[in-house]
Coordinates of C-alpha atoms and ligand atoms in Angstrom, one line a residue:
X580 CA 33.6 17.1 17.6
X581 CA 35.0 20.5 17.6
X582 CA 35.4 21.1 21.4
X583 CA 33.5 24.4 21.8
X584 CA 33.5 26.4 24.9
X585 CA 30.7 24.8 25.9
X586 CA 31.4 21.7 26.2
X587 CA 33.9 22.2 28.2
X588 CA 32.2 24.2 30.5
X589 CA 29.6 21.4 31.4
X590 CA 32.3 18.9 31.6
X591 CA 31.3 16.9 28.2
X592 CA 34.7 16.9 26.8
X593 CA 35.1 13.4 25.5
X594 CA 31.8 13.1 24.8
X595 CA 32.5 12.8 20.6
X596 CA 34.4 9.9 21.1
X597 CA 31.6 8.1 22.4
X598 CA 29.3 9.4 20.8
X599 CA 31.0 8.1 17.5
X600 CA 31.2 4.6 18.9
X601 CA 27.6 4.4 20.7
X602 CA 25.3 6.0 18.0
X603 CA 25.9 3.0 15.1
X604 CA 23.9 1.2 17.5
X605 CA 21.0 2.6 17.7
X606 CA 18.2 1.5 16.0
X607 CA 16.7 4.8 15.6
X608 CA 20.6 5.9 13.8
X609 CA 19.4 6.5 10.0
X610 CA 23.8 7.1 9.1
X611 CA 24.3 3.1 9.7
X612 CA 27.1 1.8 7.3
X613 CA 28.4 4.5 6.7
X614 CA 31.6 5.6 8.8
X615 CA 31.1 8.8 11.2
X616 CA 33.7 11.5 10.4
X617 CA 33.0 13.7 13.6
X618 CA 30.4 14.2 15.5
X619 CA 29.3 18.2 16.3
X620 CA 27.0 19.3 19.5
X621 CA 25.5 22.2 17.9
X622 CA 22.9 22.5 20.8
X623 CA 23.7 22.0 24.5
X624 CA 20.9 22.9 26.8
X625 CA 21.9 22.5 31.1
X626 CA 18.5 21.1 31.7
X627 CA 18.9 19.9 35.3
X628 CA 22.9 20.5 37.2
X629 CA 24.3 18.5 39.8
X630 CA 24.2 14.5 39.9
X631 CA 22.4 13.3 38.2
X632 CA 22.6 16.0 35.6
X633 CA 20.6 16.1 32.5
X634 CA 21.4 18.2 29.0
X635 CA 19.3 18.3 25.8
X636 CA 21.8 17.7 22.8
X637 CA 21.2 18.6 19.4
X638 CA 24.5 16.4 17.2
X639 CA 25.3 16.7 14.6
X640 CA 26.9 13.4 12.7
X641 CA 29.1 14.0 9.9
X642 CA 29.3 11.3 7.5
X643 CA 30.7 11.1 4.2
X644 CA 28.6 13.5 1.9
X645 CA 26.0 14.6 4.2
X646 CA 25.3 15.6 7.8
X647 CA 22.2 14.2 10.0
X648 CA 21.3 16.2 13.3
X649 CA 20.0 14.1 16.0
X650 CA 17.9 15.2 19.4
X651 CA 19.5 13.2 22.8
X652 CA 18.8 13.3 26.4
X653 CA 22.3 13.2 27.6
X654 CA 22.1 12.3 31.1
X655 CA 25.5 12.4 33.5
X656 CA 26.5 10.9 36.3
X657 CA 29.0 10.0 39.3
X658 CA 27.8 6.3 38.7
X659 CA 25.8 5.1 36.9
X660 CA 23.4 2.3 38.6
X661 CA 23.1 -1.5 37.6
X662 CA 19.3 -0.4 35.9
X663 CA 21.0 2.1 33.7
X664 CA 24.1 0.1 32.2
X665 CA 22.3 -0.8 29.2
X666 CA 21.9 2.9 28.5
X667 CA 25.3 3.8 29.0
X668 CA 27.0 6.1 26.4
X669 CA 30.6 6.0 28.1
X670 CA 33.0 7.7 30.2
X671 CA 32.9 11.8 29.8
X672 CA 35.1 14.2 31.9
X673 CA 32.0 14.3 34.2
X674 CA 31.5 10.9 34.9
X675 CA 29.3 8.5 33.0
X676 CA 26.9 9.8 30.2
X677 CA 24.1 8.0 29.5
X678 CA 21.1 8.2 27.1
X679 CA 18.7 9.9 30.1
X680 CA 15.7 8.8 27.6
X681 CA 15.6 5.6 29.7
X682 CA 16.1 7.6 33.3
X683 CA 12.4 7.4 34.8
X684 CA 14.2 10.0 37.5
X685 CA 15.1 12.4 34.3
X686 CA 12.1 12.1 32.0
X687 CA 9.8 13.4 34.7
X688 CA 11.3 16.8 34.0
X689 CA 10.3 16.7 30.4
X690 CA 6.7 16.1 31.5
X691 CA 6.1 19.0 34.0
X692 CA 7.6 21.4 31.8
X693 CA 5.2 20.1 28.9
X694 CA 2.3 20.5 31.5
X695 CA 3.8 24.1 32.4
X696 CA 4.3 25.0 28.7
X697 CA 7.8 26.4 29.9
X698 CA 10.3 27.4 27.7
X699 CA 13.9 26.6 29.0
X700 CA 17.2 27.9 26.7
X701 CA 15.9 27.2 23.1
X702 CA 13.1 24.7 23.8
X703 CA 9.4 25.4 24.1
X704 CA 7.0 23.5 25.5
X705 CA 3.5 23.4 24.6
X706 CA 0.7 22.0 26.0
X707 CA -2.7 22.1 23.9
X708 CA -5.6 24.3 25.5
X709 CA -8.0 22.0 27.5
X710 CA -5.2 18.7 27.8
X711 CA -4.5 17.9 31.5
X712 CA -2.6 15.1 32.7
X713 CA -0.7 14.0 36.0
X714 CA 3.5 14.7 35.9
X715 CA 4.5 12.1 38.8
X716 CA 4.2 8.8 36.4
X717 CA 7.6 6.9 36.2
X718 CA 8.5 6.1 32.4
X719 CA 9.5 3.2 30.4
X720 CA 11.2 3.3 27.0
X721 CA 8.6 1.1 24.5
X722 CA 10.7 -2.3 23.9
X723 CA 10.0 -2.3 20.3
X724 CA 12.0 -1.6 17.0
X725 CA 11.5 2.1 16.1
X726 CA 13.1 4.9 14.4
X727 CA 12.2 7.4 17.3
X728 CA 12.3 6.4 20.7
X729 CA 8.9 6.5 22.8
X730 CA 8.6 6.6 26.5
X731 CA 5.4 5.7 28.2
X732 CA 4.4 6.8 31.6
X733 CA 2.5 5.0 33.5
X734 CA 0.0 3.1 31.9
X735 CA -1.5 6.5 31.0
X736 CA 0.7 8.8 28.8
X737 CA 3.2 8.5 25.4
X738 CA 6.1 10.8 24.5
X739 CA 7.9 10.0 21.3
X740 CA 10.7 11.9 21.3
X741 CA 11.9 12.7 17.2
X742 CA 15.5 11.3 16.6
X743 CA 16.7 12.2 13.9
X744 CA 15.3 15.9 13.5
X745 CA 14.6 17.5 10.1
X746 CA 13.9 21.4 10.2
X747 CA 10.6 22.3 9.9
X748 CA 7.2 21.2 11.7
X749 CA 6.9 17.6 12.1
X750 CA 3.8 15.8 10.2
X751 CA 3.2 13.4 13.0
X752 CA 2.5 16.4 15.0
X753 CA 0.5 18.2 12.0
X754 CA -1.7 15.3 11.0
X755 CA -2.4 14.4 14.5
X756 CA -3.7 17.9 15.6
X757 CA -5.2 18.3 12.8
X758 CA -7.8 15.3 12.9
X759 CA -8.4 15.4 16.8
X760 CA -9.5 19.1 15.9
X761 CA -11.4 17.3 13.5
X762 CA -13.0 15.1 15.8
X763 CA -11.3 11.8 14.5
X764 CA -12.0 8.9 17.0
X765 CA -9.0 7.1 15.0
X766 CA -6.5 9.2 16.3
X767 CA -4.9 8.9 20.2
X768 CA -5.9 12.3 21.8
X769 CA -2.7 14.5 21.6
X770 CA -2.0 16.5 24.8
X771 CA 1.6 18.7 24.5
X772 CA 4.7 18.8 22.2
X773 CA 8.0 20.8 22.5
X774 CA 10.1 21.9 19.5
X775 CA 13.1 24.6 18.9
X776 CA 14.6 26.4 16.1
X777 CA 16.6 24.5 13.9
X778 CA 18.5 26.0 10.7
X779 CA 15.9 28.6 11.3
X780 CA 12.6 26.8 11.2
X781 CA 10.4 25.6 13.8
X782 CA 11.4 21.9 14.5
X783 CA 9.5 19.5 16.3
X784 CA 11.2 17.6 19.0
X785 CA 8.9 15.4 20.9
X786 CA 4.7 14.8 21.0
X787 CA 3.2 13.4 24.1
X788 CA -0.5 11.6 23.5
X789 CA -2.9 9.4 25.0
X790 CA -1.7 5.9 25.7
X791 CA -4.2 4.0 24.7
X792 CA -3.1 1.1 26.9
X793 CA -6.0 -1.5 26.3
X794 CA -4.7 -1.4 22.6
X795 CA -3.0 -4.3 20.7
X796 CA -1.0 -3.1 17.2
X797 CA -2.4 -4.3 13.8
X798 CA 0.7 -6.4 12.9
X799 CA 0.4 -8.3 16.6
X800 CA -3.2 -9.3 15.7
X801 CA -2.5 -10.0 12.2
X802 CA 0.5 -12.0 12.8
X803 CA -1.5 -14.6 15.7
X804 CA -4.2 -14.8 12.9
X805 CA -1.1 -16.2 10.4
X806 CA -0.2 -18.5 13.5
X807 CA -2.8 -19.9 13.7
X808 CA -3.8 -20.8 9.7
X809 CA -0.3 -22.1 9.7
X810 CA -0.8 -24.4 12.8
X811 CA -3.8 -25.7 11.0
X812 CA -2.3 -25.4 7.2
X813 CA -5.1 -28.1 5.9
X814 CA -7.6 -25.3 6.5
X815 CA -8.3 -22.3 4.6
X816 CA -7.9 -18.6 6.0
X817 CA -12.1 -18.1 6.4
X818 CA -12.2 -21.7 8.7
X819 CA -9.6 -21.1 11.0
X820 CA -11.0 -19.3 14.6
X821 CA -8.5 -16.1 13.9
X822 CA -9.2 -15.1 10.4
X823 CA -8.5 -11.7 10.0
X824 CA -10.9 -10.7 7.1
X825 CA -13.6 -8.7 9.5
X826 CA -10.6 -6.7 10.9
X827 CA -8.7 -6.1 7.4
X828 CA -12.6 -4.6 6.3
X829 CA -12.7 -2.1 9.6
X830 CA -9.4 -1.1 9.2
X831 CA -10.1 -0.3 5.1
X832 CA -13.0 1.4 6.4
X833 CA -10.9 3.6 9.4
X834 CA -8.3 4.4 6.8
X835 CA -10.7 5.6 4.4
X836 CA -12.4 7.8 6.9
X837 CA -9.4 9.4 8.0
X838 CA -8.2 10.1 4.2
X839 CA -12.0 11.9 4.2
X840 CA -11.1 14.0 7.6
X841 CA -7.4 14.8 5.9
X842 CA -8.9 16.1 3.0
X843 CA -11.7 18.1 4.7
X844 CA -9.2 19.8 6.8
X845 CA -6.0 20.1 4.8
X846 CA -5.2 21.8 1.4
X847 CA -6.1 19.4 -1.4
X848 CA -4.9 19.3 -5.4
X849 CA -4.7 17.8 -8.4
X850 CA -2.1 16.6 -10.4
X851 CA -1.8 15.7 -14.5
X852 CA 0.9 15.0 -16.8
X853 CA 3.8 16.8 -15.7
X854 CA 3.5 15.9 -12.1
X855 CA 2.4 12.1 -12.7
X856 CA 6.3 12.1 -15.0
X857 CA 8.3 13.7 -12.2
X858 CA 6.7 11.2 -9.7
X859 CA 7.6 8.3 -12.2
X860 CA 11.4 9.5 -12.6
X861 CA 11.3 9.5 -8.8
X862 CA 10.3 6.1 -8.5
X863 CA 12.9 5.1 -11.5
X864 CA 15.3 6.4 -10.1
X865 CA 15.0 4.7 -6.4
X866 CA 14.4 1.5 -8.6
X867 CA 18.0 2.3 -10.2
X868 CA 19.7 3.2 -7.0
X869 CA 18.1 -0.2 -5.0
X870 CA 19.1 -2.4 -7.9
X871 CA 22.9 -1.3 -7.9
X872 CA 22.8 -1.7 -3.6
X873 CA 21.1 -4.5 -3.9
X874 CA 22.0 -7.0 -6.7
X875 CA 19.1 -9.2 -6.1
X876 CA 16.6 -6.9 -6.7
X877 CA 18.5 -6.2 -10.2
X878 CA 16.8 -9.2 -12.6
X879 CA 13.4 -7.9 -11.8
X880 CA 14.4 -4.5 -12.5
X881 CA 13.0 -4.1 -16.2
X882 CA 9.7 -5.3 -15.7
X883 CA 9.5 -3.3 -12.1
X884 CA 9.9 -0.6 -14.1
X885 CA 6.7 -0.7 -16.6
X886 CA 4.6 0.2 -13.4
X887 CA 6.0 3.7 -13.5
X888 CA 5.9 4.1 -17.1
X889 CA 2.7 3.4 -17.0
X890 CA 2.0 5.8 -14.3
X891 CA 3.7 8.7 -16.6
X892 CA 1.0 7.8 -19.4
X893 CA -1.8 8.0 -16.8
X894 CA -3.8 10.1 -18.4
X895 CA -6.6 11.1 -15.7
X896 CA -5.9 14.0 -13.6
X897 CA -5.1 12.7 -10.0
X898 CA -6.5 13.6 -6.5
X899 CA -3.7 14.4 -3.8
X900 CA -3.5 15.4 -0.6
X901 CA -2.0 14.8 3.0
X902 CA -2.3 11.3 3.6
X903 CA -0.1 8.9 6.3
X904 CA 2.9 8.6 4.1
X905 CA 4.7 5.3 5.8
X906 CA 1.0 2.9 6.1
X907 CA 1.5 -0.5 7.6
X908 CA 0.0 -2.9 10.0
X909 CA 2.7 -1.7 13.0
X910 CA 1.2 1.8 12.5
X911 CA -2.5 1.1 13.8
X912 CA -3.4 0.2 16.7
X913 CA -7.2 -2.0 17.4
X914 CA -8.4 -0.6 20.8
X915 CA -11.7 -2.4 22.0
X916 CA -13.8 0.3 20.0
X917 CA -11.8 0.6 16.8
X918 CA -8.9 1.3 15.5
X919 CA -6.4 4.0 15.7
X920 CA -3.2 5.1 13.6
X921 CA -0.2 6.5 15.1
X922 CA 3.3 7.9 13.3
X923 CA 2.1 9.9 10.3
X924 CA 5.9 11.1 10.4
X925 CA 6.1 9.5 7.0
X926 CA 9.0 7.4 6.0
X927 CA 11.7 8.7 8.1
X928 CA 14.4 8.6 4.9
X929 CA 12.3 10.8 3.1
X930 CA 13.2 14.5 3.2
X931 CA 10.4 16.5 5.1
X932 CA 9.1 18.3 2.1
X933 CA 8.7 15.3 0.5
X934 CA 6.5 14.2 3.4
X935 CA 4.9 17.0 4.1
X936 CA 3.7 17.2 0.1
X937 CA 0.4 15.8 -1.1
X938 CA 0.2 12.4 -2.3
X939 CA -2.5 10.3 -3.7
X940 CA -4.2 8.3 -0.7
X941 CA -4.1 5.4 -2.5
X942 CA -0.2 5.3 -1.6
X943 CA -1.6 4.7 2.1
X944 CA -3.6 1.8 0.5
X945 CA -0.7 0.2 -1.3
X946 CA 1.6 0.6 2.0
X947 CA -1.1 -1.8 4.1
X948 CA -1.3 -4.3 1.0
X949 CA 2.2 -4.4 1.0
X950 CA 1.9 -4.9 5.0
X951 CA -0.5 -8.0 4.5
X952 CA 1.8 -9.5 2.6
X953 CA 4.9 -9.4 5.2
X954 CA 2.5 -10.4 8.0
X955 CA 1.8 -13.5 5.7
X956 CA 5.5 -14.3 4.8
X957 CA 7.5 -12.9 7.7
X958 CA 7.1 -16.6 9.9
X959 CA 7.6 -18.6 6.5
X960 CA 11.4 -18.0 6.7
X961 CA 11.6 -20.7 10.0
X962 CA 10.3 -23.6 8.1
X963 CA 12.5 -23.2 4.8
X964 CA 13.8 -26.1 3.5
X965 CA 11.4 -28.3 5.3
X966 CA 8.7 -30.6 3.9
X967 CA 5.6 -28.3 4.4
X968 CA 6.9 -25.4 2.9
X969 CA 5.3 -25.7 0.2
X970 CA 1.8 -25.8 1.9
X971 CA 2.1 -23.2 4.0
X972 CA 3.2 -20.9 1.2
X973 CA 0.0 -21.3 -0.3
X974 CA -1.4 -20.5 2.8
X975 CA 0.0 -17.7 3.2
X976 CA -0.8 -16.2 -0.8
X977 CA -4.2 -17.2 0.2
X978 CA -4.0 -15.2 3.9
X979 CA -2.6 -12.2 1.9
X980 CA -5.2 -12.5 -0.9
X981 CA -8.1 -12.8 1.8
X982 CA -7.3 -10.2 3.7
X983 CA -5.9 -7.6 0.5
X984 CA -9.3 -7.8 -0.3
X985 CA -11.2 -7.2 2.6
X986 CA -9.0 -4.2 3.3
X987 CA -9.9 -2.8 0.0
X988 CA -13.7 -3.9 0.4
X989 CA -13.8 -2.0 3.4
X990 CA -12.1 1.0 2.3
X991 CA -14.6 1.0 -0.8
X992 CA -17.9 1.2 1.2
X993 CA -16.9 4.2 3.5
X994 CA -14.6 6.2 0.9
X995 CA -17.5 5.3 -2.1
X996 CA -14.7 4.8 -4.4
X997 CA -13.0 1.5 -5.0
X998 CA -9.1 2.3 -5.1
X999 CA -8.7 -1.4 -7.0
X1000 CA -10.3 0.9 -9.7
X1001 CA -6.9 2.8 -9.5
X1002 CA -5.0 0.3 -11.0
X1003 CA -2.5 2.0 -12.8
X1004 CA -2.0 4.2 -9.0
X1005 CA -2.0 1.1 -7.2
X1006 CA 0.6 -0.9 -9.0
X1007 CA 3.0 1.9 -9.2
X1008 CA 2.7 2.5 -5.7
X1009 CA 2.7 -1.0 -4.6
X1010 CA 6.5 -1.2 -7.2
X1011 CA 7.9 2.0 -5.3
X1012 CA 6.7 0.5 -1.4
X1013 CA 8.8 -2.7 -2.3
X1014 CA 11.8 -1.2 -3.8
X1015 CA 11.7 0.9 -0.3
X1016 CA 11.2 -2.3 1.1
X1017 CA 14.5 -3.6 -0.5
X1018 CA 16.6 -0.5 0.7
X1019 CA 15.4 -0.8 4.3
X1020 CA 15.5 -4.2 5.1
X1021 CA 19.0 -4.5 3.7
X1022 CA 20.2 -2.1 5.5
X1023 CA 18.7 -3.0 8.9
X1024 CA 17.2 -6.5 9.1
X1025 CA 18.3 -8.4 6.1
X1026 CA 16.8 -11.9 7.1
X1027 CA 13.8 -10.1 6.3
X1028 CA 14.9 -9.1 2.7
X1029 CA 13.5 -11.9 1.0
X1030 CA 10.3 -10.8 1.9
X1031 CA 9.8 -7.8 -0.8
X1032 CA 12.4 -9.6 -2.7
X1033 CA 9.7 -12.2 -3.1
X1034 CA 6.7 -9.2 -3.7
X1035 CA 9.6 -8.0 -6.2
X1036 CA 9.3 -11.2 -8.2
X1037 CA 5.7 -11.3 -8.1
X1038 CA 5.2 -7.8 -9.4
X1039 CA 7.6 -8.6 -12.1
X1040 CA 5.1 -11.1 -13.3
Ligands
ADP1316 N1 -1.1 6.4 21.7 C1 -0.5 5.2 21.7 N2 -0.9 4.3 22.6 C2 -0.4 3.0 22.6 N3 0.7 2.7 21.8 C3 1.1 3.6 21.0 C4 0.6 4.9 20.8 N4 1.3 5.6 19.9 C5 2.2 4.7 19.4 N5 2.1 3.5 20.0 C6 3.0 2.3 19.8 O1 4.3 2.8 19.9 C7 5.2 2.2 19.0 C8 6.1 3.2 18.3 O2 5.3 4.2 17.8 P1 5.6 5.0 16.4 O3 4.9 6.2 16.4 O4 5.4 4.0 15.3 O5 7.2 5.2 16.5 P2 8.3 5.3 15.4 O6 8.1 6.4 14.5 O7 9.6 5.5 16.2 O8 8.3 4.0 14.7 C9 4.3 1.4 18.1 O9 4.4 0.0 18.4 C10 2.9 1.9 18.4 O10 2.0 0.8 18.3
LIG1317 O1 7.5 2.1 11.8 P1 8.5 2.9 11.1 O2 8.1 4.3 10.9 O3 9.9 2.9 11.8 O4 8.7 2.3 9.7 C1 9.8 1.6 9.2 O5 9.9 0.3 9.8 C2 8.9 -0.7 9.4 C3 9.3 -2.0 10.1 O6 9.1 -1.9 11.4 C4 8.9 -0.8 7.9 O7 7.8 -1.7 7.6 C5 8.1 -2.9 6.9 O8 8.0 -4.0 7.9 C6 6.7 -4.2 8.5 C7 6.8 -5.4 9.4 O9 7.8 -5.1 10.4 C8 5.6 -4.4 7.4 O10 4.4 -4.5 8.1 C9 5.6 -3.3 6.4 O11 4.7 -3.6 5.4 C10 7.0 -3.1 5.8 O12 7.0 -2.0 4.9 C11 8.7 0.5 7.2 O13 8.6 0.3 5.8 C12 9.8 1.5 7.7 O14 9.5 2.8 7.1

């Protein structure tokens, strides 16, 4: 870190040091495996003094070839209590830094001034016309894997704070203003956001929503459903008490519905030849760069590739528009009325103009086919090796198969279009979803890899 003046004025000299070391850890740090040059504070906002005392940090993380900014809630103090050790960041010439993201005591002050629509230093805070909500609830950070981190207060409210920030206007925050203005009922009611300038656009920082606390996520539910087949692995998918099938249809059917609301409220196209070729090298050349990373994916590598070649002949002009961008069973959520998707950030490697481009929605369709798949697989790994195996990897094609289909049945009666019809579309985006697979679970869970390894060999033929 270049040790500005303003660092040391608010006592954060040290702070690059441990930075460098504490940020590999993170789950939502997208630089892992790659060594940190230096690490640069190119925004320090004083949020609250004394002790505790709470900055907002903008860092950014050199690494070799390219620099990632990064959004923190530094928090800093004398001593830092037994509930906040698993937050701490390390020792700083004030005393102990820690990531105030997990500080109930701190995170309060990010609510009031999104009920106040305040703007403090270089953030503003907004808070939509009509959106009330209480600002005493104590926070918790969500316990699950993410690439942001989300805090929920009480039982009542959500703020996902943006990691990894990308100039420009966030499509989470976008898409999810844009169908609650469209009266979506598969969308959590959005409340307030904050953002700032970054390389001189307007950059989204943090949304806060309705917690929609009676909810249970789509890969949960799908993944007790797989439990219990497996548990009973003489019986087929439609005989055991938690087939999935009606749920797979409704979900087709939400997803479809909220394609329809995208397109009726955000700019639409379509696209022919050219595009369809530049969308095909794209996907080639992912293909090429996750076959060099990872050697395994290499053998299937040729055949993989006929999908987009085949997508470059497509010779049918296709319909784009905004669509979810990152689609999968973690991303919806089943509330006792229906369900709901969240995080239409899009996948978070992507560059924002990528995401924030129009895409045919029947990439949304191949991410959640792709999803049924892994929900299918992900529990085979624990019995490999062993005697029934073999059984319950038919069971599990079978589970996939069942509820593939019903997804896409579902998605055919309230869209009126059948995107199996799409085959060519499908197949290439299907091809591209698994090679992404390949990339991210080798770089952060790779006992998972032979999951889309396996789709990989399928696909292949
Ligand atoms: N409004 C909400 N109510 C309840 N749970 C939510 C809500 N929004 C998101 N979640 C849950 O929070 C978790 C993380 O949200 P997500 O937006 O996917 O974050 P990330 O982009 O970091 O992966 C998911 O498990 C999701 O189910
Ligand atoms: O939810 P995120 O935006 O962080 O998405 C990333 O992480 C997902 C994993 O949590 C990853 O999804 C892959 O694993 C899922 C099971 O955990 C599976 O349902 C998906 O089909 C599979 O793609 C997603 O790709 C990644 O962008």
């Amino acid at each position: 870190m270049t040790e500005t003046d303003t660092t040391r004025l608010h006592g954060l000299a040290g702070l690059d040091e441990r930075l460098r070391d504490w940020l590999p850890g993170q789950r939502w740090f997208g630089g892992k495996g790659r060594e940190i040059r230096d690490v640069e504070l190119v925004s320090v906002t004083p949020l609250v003094g004394g002790d505790p005392a709470m900055y907002h940090l903008v860092a950014a993380v050199h690494q070799d070839g390219f620099t990632d900014r990064y959004q923190l809630l530094l928090g800093v103090r004398r001593y830092l209590p037994h509930r906040l050790l698993h937050c701490g960041i390390g020792e700083i010439e004030a005393g102990h830094a820690y990531d105030a993201a997990h500080d109930s005591e701190m995170t309060r002050w990010v609510l009031e001034r999104l009920h106040e629509g305040a703007t403090v230093g270089p953030l503003r805070f907004h808070r939509l016309e009509n959106a009330d909500f209480r600002t005493d609830l104590a926070s918790l950070v969500m316990g699950v894997e993410q690439s942001n981190t989300s805090m929920v207060f009480g039982d009542q409210l959500i703020l996902k704070m943006f990691r990894k920030l990308m100039p420009g206007v966030n499509p989470d925050l976008e898409l999810t203003l844009a169908l609650a203005a469209a009266g979506s009922p598969h969308v959590a009611d959005p409340y307030a956001w904050y953002e700032m300038t970054v390389g001189g656009e307007t950059t989204t920082l943090g949304m806060l929503q309705r917690f929609l606390h009676t909810a249970t996520d789509g890969w949960e539910l799908a993944i007790t459903s797989v439990r219990d087949l497996y548990a009973e692995a003489d019986l087929h998918p439609d005989e055991v008490g938690g087939d999935f099938a009606p749920e797979a249809f409704r979900l087709g059917m939400a997803t479809a519905e909220v394609h329809h609301d995208l397109a009726a409220t955000l700019p639409t196209a379509t696209v022919g030849g050219v595009e369809l070729a530049a969308l095909a090298e794209a996907m080639t050349h992912r293909l090429r760069q996750a076959a060099e990373a990872v050697p395994e994916l290499a053998p299937y590598a040729p055949a993989l590739q006929t999908a987009f070649t085949d997508l470059a002949a497509l010779e049918q002009p296709v319909p784009v528009q905004r669509i979810h961008g990152d689609y999968h069973l973690g991303q919806v959520l089943r509330t006792p009325t229906g369900w709901v998707l969240t995080d239409f950030e899009g996948e978070p490697t992507r560059p924002l103009a990528e995401r924030r481009a129009l895409h045919s929605p029947i990439k949304d369709v191949a991410g959640m086919l792709r999803s049924f798949d892994y929900a299918a697989r992900h529990l085979l790994a624990d019995h490999a090796g062993q005697p029934e195996q073999e059984q319950l990897e038919y069971r599990a094609v079978e589970w996939a198969e069942r509820n593939r289909t019903a997804f896409c049945d579902g998605y055919a009666e309230a869209a009126g279009s059948d995107p199996r019809e799409q085959a060519v579309l499908l197949r290439a985006f299907e091809t591209d979803k698994v090679v992404y697979e390949v990339m991210y679970e080798a770089r952060n869970r790779p006992s998972w890899l032979p999951i889309p390894l396996s789709a990989a060999q399928r696909l292949a033929g």
